mmCIF file of C-alpha atoms and ligand atoms in Angstrom:
data_model
loop_
_atom_site.group_PDB
_atom_site.id
_atom_site.type_symbol
_atom_site.label_atom_id
_atom_site.label_comp_id
_atom_site.label_asym_id
_atom_site.label_seq_id
_atom_site.Cartn_x
_atom_site.Cartn_y
_atom_site.Cartn_z
ATOM 1 C CA MET A 459 -19.506 55.788 -44.175
ATOM 2 C CA ASN A 460 -19.578 58.926 -46.316
ATOM 3 C CA ILE A 461 -21.101 59.351 -49.750
ATOM 4 C CA PHE A 462 -20.498 62.274 -52.131
ATOM 5 C CA TYR A 463 -22.591 63.974 -54.792
ATOM 6 C CA ALA A 464 -21.820 64.485 -58.449
ATOM 7 C CA PRO A 465 -24.616 65.624 -60.795
ATOM 8 C CA PRO A 466 -25.021 63.516 -63.958
ATOM 9 C CA ASN A 467 -23.130 66.046 -66.086
ATOM 10 C CA GLN A 468 -19.995 65.290 -64.020
ATOM 11 C CA ILE A 469 -20.237 61.580 -64.769
ATOM 12 C CA ARG A 470 -18.910 60.287 -68.079
ATOM 13 C CA GLY A 471 -18.684 56.526 -68.590
ATOM 14 C CA ASN A 472 -16.658 55.170 -65.694
ATOM 15 C CA GLN A 473 -15.150 58.572 -64.825
ATOM 16 C CA ILE A 474 -16.633 60.871 -62.190
ATOM 17 C CA GLU A 475 -15.421 64.355 -61.360
ATOM 18 C CA LEU A 476 -16.148 65.826 -57.907
ATOM 19 C CA LEU A 477 -16.041 69.608 -57.839
ATOM 20 C CA GLY A 478 -16.610 72.516 -55.466
ATOM 21 C CA GLN A 479 -17.462 71.752 -51.853
ATOM 22 C CA GLU A 480 -17.652 68.018 -52.551
ATOM 23 C CA ALA A 481 -14.048 68.010 -53.764
ATOM 24 C CA THR A 482 -12.904 70.173 -50.839
ATOM 25 C CA HIS A 483 -14.696 67.916 -48.381
ATOM 26 C CA VAL A 484 -12.919 64.843 -49.789
ATOM 27 C CA SER A 485 -9.395 66.220 -50.071
ATOM 28 C CA LYS A 486 -9.118 68.970 -47.443
ATOM 29 C CA VAL A 487 -11.557 67.933 -44.697
ATOM 30 C CA LEU A 488 -11.579 64.145 -44.825
ATOM 31 C CA ARG A 489 -8.090 64.000 -46.392
ATOM 32 C CA TYR A 490 -8.793 61.105 -48.721
ATOM 33 C CA ARG A 491 -5.761 59.940 -50.772
ATOM 34 C CA GLU A 492 -5.427 58.630 -54.313
ATOM 35 C CA GLU A 493 -6.363 54.930 -54.505
ATOM 36 C CA ASP A 494 -8.826 55.319 -51.609
ATOM 37 C CA ALA A 495 -12.259 53.764 -52.115
ATOM 38 C CA ILE A 496 -15.144 56.233 -52.385
ATOM 39 C CA THR A 497 -18.894 56.153 -52.990
ATOM 40 C CA VAL A 498 -20.679 58.739 -55.134
ATOM 41 C CA VAL A 499 -24.408 59.321 -55.881
ATOM 42 C CA ASP A 500 -25.841 61.310 -58.796
ATOM 43 C CA GLY A 501 -29.093 62.388 -57.089
ATOM 44 C CA GLN A 502 -31.146 60.391 -59.590
ATOM 45 C CA GLY A 503 -30.773 56.950 -58.036
ATOM 46 C CA GLY A 504 -27.278 56.207 -59.324
ATOM 47 C CA TRP A 505 -24.929 54.685 -56.679
ATOM 48 C CA TYR A 506 -21.285 54.463 -57.810
ATOM 49 C CA GLU A 507 -18.496 52.732 -55.917
ATOM 50 C CA GLY A 508 -14.991 53.448 -57.106
ATOM 51 C CA ILE A 509 -11.442 54.509 -56.425
ATOM 52 C CA ILE A 510 -9.990 58.007 -56.329
ATOM 53 C CA SER A 511 -7.708 58.161 -59.377
ATOM 54 C CA ARG A 512 -6.541 61.824 -59.135
ATOM 55 C CA ILE A 513 -6.680 64.508 -56.472
ATOM 56 C CA LEU A 514 -6.249 67.886 -58.175
ATOM 57 C CA ARG A 515 -6.367 71.343 -56.630
ATOM 58 C CA ASP A 516 -10.105 71.793 -57.013
ATOM 59 C CA SER A 517 -11.366 68.511 -58.369
ATOM 60 C CA ILE A 518 -11.281 64.830 -57.553
ATOM 61 C CA GLN A 519 -11.266 62.208 -60.300
ATOM 62 C CA VAL A 520 -12.964 58.891 -59.495
ATOM 63 C CA THR A 521 -12.835 55.667 -61.528
ATOM 64 C CA VAL A 522 -16.052 53.703 -61.105
ATOM 65 C CA GLN A 523 -15.803 49.995 -60.299
ATOM 66 C CA ASN A 524 -19.383 49.173 -59.377
ATOM 67 C CA PHE A 525 -22.677 50.826 -60.315
ATOM 68 C CA GLU A 526 -26.126 50.249 -58.877
ATOM 69 C CA LYS A 527 -29.421 51.990 -59.681
ATOM 70 C CA LYS A 528 -31.331 52.346 -56.416
ATOM 71 C CA PRO A 529 -35.088 51.833 -56.791
ATOM 72 C CA ARG A 530 -37.400 54.792 -56.280
ATOM 73 C CA ARG A 531 -39.535 54.311 -53.215
ATOM 74 C CA ASP A 532 -43.182 53.514 -53.843
ATOM 75 C CA PRO A 533 -45.475 55.324 -53.215
ATOM 76 C CA ARG A 534 -43.709 58.510 -54.140
ATOM 77 C CA LEU A 535 -44.303 61.007 -51.338
ATOM 78 C CA ALA A 536 -44.329 64.697 -52.188
ATOM 79 C CA LEU A 537 -44.390 67.064 -49.218
ATOM 80 C CA ALA A 538 -46.451 70.221 -49.716
ATOM 81 C CA LEU A 539 -45.515 72.540 -46.857
ATOM 82 C CA GLY A 540 -46.761 76.040 -46.059
ATOM 83 C CA ILE A 541 -43.760 78.362 -45.753
ATOM 84 C CA ILE A 542 -42.762 78.395 -42.072
ATOM 85 C CA LYS A 543 -41.762 81.873 -40.889
ATOM 86 C CA LYS A 544 -38.792 80.922 -38.742
ATOM 87 C CA ARG A 545 -35.966 79.998 -41.114
ATOM 88 C CA ASP A 546 -34.312 77.426 -38.872
ATOM 89 C CA ARG A 547 -37.655 75.682 -38.333
ATOM 90 C CA LEU A 548 -38.307 75.623 -42.087
ATOM 91 C CA GLU A 549 -34.837 74.164 -42.678
ATOM 92 C CA PHE A 550 -35.435 71.601 -39.924
ATOM 93 C CA ALA A 551 -38.732 70.545 -41.573
ATOM 94 C CA VAL A 552 -37.053 70.217 -44.983
ATOM 95 C CA GLU A 553 -34.156 68.225 -43.494
ATOM 96 C CA LYS A 554 -36.566 65.777 -41.773
ATOM 97 C CA ALA A 555 -38.591 65.429 -44.961
ATOM 98 C CA VAL A 556 -35.492 64.313 -46.881
ATOM 99 C CA GLU A 557 -34.392 61.923 -44.127
ATOM 100 C CA LEU A 558 -37.889 60.402 -44.024
ATOM 101 C CA GLY A 559 -38.056 59.810 -47.762
ATOM 102 C CA ALA A 560 -39.921 62.717 -49.359
ATOM 103 C CA SER A 561 -39.386 62.455 -53.130
ATOM 104 C CA GLU A 562 -39.870 66.208 -53.577
ATOM 105 C CA ILE A 563 -40.685 69.220 -51.427
ATOM 106 C CA VAL A 564 -42.999 71.980 -52.604
ATOM 107 C CA LEU A 565 -43.308 75.083 -50.428
ATOM 108 C CA PHE A 566 -46.444 77.110 -50.845
ATOM 109 C CA ARG A 567 -47.549 80.538 -49.754
ATOM 110 C CA SER A 568 -50.845 80.079 -47.939
ATOM 111 C CA GLU A 569 -53.317 82.687 -46.732
ATOM 112 C CA HIS A 570 -51.734 82.411 -43.298
ATOM 113 C CA THR A 571 -48.162 82.519 -44.512
ATOM 114 C CA VAL A 572 -46.410 85.303 -42.658
ATOM 115 C CA LYS A 573 -43.143 85.360 -44.545
ATOM 116 C CA GLU A 574 -42.521 86.035 -48.214
ATOM 117 C CA ASN A 575 -38.952 85.187 -49.145
ATOM 118 C CA VAL A 576 -37.234 81.826 -48.840
ATOM 119 C CA ARG A 577 -33.454 81.310 -48.737
ATOM 120 C CA MET A 578 -33.408 78.704 -51.528
ATOM 121 C CA ASP A 579 -29.605 78.378 -51.462
ATOM 122 C CA ARG A 580 -29.717 77.326 -47.830
ATOM 123 C CA LEU A 581 -32.606 74.934 -48.433
ATOM 124 C CA GLU A 582 -30.737 73.300 -51.305
ATOM 125 C CA SER A 583 -27.637 72.725 -49.202
ATOM 126 C CA THR A 584 -29.859 71.399 -46.390
ATOM 127 C CA VAL A 585 -31.384 68.895 -48.824
ATOM 128 C CA LEU A 586 -27.976 67.870 -50.193
ATOM 129 C CA SER A 587 -26.482 67.206 -46.766
ATOM 130 C CA ALA A 588 -29.617 65.365 -45.604
ATOM 131 C CA MET A 589 -29.454 63.133 -48.695
ATOM 132 C CA LYS A 590 -25.780 62.332 -48.035
ATOM 133 C CA GLN A 591 -26.295 61.874 -44.293
ATOM 134 C CA SER A 592 -29.179 59.442 -44.842
ATOM 135 C CA LEU A 593 -27.200 57.596 -47.551
ATOM 136 C CA ARG A 594 -29.853 58.252 -50.194
ATOM 137 C CA ALA A 595 -29.233 58.267 -53.938
ATOM 138 C CA TYR A 596 -32.133 60.607 -54.807
ATOM 139 C CA LEU A 597 -31.873 64.378 -54.369
ATOM 140 C CA PRO A 598 -35.417 65.703 -53.781
ATOM 141 C CA PRO A 599 -36.120 68.927 -55.678
ATOM 142 C CA VAL A 600 -37.321 71.862 -53.553
ATOM 143 C CA THR A 601 -39.606 74.382 -55.239
ATOM 144 C CA VAL A 602 -41.835 77.262 -54.171
ATOM 145 C CA VAL A 603 -45.297 77.808 -55.656
ATOM 146 C CA PRO A 604 -47.310 81.028 -55.258
ATOM 147 C CA SER A 605 -50.509 79.506 -53.913
ATOM 148 C CA LEU A 606 -52.243 76.354 -52.750
ATOM 149 C CA SER A 607 -54.495 76.191 -55.811
ATOM 150 C CA ASN A 608 -51.436 76.401 -58.069
ATOM 151 C CA LEU A 609 -50.000 73.476 -56.111
ATOM 152 C CA ILE A 610 -53.189 71.401 -56.419
ATOM 153 C CA ASP A 611 -53.126 71.932 -60.203
ATOM 154 C CA LYS A 612 -49.578 70.568 -60.265
ATOM 155 C CA TYR A 613 -50.693 67.197 -58.851
ATOM 156 C CA LYS A 614 -53.746 66.323 -60.950
ATOM 157 C CA ASP A 615 -53.686 62.549 -60.552
ATOM 158 C CA ALA A 616 -52.056 62.181 -57.129
ATOM 159 C CA LYS A 617 -53.887 61.336 -53.925
ATOM 160 C CA LEU A 618 -53.844 64.318 -51.587
ATOM 161 C CA LEU A 619 -53.510 63.819 -47.815
ATOM 162 C CA VAL A 620 -53.988 66.843 -45.598
ATOM 163 C CA ALA A 621 -52.766 66.961 -42.011
ATOM 164 C CA HIS A 622 -55.349 69.057 -40.217
ATOM 165 C CA GLU A 623 -55.658 69.433 -36.476
ATOM 166 C CA LYS A 624 -59.376 70.091 -36.633
ATOM 167 C CA LYS A 625 -60.146 66.598 -37.910
ATOM 168 C CA GLU A 626 -62.038 64.465 -35.360
ATOM 169 C CA GLY A 627 -61.855 60.697 -35.315
ATOM 170 C CA GLU A 628 -59.039 58.256 -35.712
ATOM 171 C CA THR A 629 -55.442 59.316 -36.013
ATOM 172 C CA GLY A 630 -53.087 58.455 -38.808
ATOM 173 C CA VAL A 631 -53.229 57.501 -42.464
ATOM 174 C CA PRO A 632 -55.698 54.748 -43.497
ATOM 175 C CA GLY A 633 -53.624 51.722 -44.542
ATOM 176 C CA VAL A 634 -55.246 51.523 -47.942
ATOM 177 C CA LEU A 635 -53.653 54.827 -48.952
ATOM 178 C CA LYS A 636 -50.139 53.708 -48.255
ATOM 179 C CA ASP A 637 -49.697 51.734 -51.452
ATOM 180 C CA SER A 638 -50.978 54.096 -54.101
ATOM 181 C CA GLY A 639 -48.690 55.566 -56.769
ATOM 182 C CA GLU A 640 -48.112 59.167 -55.784
ATOM 183 C CA LEU A 641 -49.190 60.815 -52.561
ATOM 184 C CA VAL A 642 -48.964 64.500 -51.703
ATOM 185 C CA LEU A 643 -48.769 65.211 -47.973
ATOM 186 C CA PHE A 644 -49.966 68.693 -47.041
ATOM 187 C CA VAL A 645 -48.845 70.457 -43.859
ATOM 188 C CA GLY A 646 -49.856 74.038 -43.145
ATOM 189 C CA PRO A 647 -47.624 76.875 -41.883
ATOM 190 C CA GLU A 648 -47.675 78.103 -38.266
ATOM 191 C CA GLY A 649 -51.112 79.640 -38.758
ATOM 192 C CA GLY A 650 -52.532 76.477 -40.296
ATOM 193 C CA PHE A 651 -54.854 76.216 -43.285
ATOM 194 C CA SER A 652 -57.630 78.752 -43.776
ATOM 195 C CA GLU A 653 -61.199 77.474 -44.033
ATOM 196 C CA ASP A 654 -61.155 78.296 -47.741
ATOM 197 C CA GLU A 655 -57.989 76.290 -48.234
ATOM 198 C CA ILE A 656 -59.465 73.291 -46.442
ATOM 199 C CA THR A 657 -62.565 73.591 -48.627
ATOM 200 C CA LEU A 658 -60.368 73.791 -51.731
ATOM 201 C CA LEU A 659 -58.530 70.645 -50.647
ATOM 202 C CA LYS A 660 -61.731 68.805 -49.764
ATOM 203 C CA ASN A 661 -63.150 69.640 -53.192
ATOM 204 C CA ARG A 662 -60.183 67.775 -54.612
ATOM 205 C CA ASP A 663 -61.348 64.745 -52.522
ATOM 206 C CA SER A 664 -58.302 65.002 -50.240
ATOM 207 C CA GLU A 665 -58.044 62.677 -47.276
ATOM 208 C CA ILE A 666 -57.989 64.776 -44.089
ATOM 209 C CA VAL A 667 -55.594 63.167 -41.581
ATOM 210 C CA SER A 668 -55.311 63.704 -37.856
ATOM 211 C CA LEU A 669 -51.890 63.496 -36.217
ATOM 212 C CA GLY A 670 -53.352 63.120 -32.736
ATOM 213 C CA SER A 671 -55.430 65.266 -30.454
ATOM 214 C CA HIS A 672 -52.712 67.801 -29.569
ATOM 215 C CA ARG A 673 -51.494 70.669 -31.716
ATOM 216 C CA LEU A 674 -48.055 70.073 -33.227
ATOM 217 C CA ARG A 675 -45.658 72.633 -34.647
ATOM 218 C CA ALA A 676 -45.595 72.472 -38.438
ATOM 219 C CA GLU A 677 -42.100 70.971 -38.447
ATOM 220 C CA THR A 678 -43.191 68.334 -35.930
ATOM 221 C CA ALA A 679 -46.244 67.550 -38.063
ATOM 222 C CA VAL A 680 -43.954 67.003 -41.074
ATOM 223 C CA THR A 681 -41.995 64.431 -39.079
ATOM 224 C CA ALA A 682 -45.053 62.726 -37.613
ATOM 225 C CA PHE A 683 -46.796 62.601 -40.994
ATOM 226 C CA LEU A 684 -43.911 61.245 -43.066
ATOM 227 C CA SER A 685 -42.848 58.713 -40.444
ATOM 228 C CA GLN A 686 -46.194 56.941 -40.945
ATOM 229 C CA PHE A 687 -44.840 55.718 -44.306
ATOM 230 C CA LEU A 688 -41.582 54.230 -43.065
HETATM 231 N N1 SAH B 235 -54.010 75.923 -36.999
HETATM 232 C C1 SAH B 235 -53.328 76.003 -35.722
HETATM 233 C C2 SAH B 235 -52.005 75.294 -35.728
HETATM 234 C C3 SAH B 235 -51.334 75.057 -37.057
HETATM 235 S S1 SAH B 235 -49.976 73.917 -36.861
HETATM 236 C C4 SAH B 235 -53.116 77.480 -35.402
HETATM 237 O O1 SAH B 235 -53.808 78.270 -35.989
HETATM 238 O O2 SAH B 235 -52.275 77.796 -34.593
HETATM 239 C C5 SAH B 235 -49.314 73.829 -38.481
HETATM 240 C C6 SAH B 235 -49.750 72.604 -39.271
HETATM 241 O O3 SAH B 235 -49.349 71.412 -38.622
HETATM 242 C C7 SAH B 235 -51.246 72.460 -39.445
HETATM 243 O O4 SAH B 235 -51.692 73.244 -40.519
HETATM 244 C C8 SAH B 235 -51.389 70.994 -39.729
HETATM 245 O O5 SAH B 235 -51.078 70.721 -41.098
HETATM 246 C C9 SAH B 235 -50.307 70.378 -38.861
HETATM 247 N N2 SAH B 235 -50.812 69.900 -37.577
HETATM 248 C C10 SAH B 235 -50.495 70.368 -36.359
HETATM 249 N N3 SAH B 235 -51.083 69.620 -35.385
HETATM 250 C C11 SAH B 235 -51.794 68.654 -36.028
HETATM 251 C C12 SAH B 235 -52.634 67.570 -35.584
HETATM 252 N N4 SAH B 235 -52.823 67.315 -34.284
HETATM 253 N N5 SAH B 235 -53.233 66.793 -36.518
HETATM 254 C C13 SAH B 235 -53.042 67.033 -37.836
HETATM 255 N N6 SAH B 235 -52.250 68.028 -38.315
HETATM 256 C C14 SAH B 235 -51.643 68.832 -37.414
#
């Protein structure tokens, strides 16, 4: 099964217009025909089942027959990830985060961040294809913030969970935390969190979480951390 993406401004009443790569994918790659059934999501929980009414040169017209609003998962899980230097590893981490249900992804520059610039265009297409591949109706926003403290300010009333390999004791997220409203899961970059950053997070009464006694790559930690909420 394939699903396709149309932002809300391309949806009017029971008419949807697919444009750009989505339209090309439908008509040129998958060679859909007029009257074929098709499913479209709007990235905000809308799930539309319909029929292709027109295939034009660079757009596809869809007539909606059935609409469903998919519920947002609860708790909402934001991933706060230190910018990983290696681009393909960063894209891998972002792709897994979407597949595993992150509601949004915030990349932060930490004291140990080696790399400055982020290829946002590539991250956005990674997120879009991961949403479609995992048949999700929500398109998680990806943003970059300049520092960890700026990030902490952004989530005043969320519960912060910090994956830190220096935490002794039991592994995993305490059950009680799994049902609270919004959680922010922090994973550091290759060089980990600095002592100051851990102090900053502890001062915000973060829960420090161990993901086992062995050191994981940041992108592996993202997967291990988020999969605890499945
Ligand atoms: N600080 C180490 C490794 C950092 S690994 C170093 O200096 O090389 C990158 C991130 O993955 C860490 O900041 C942490 O968030 C997460 N991580 C890796 N292994 C982990 C473990 N066993 N438990 C909890 N978090 C871990």
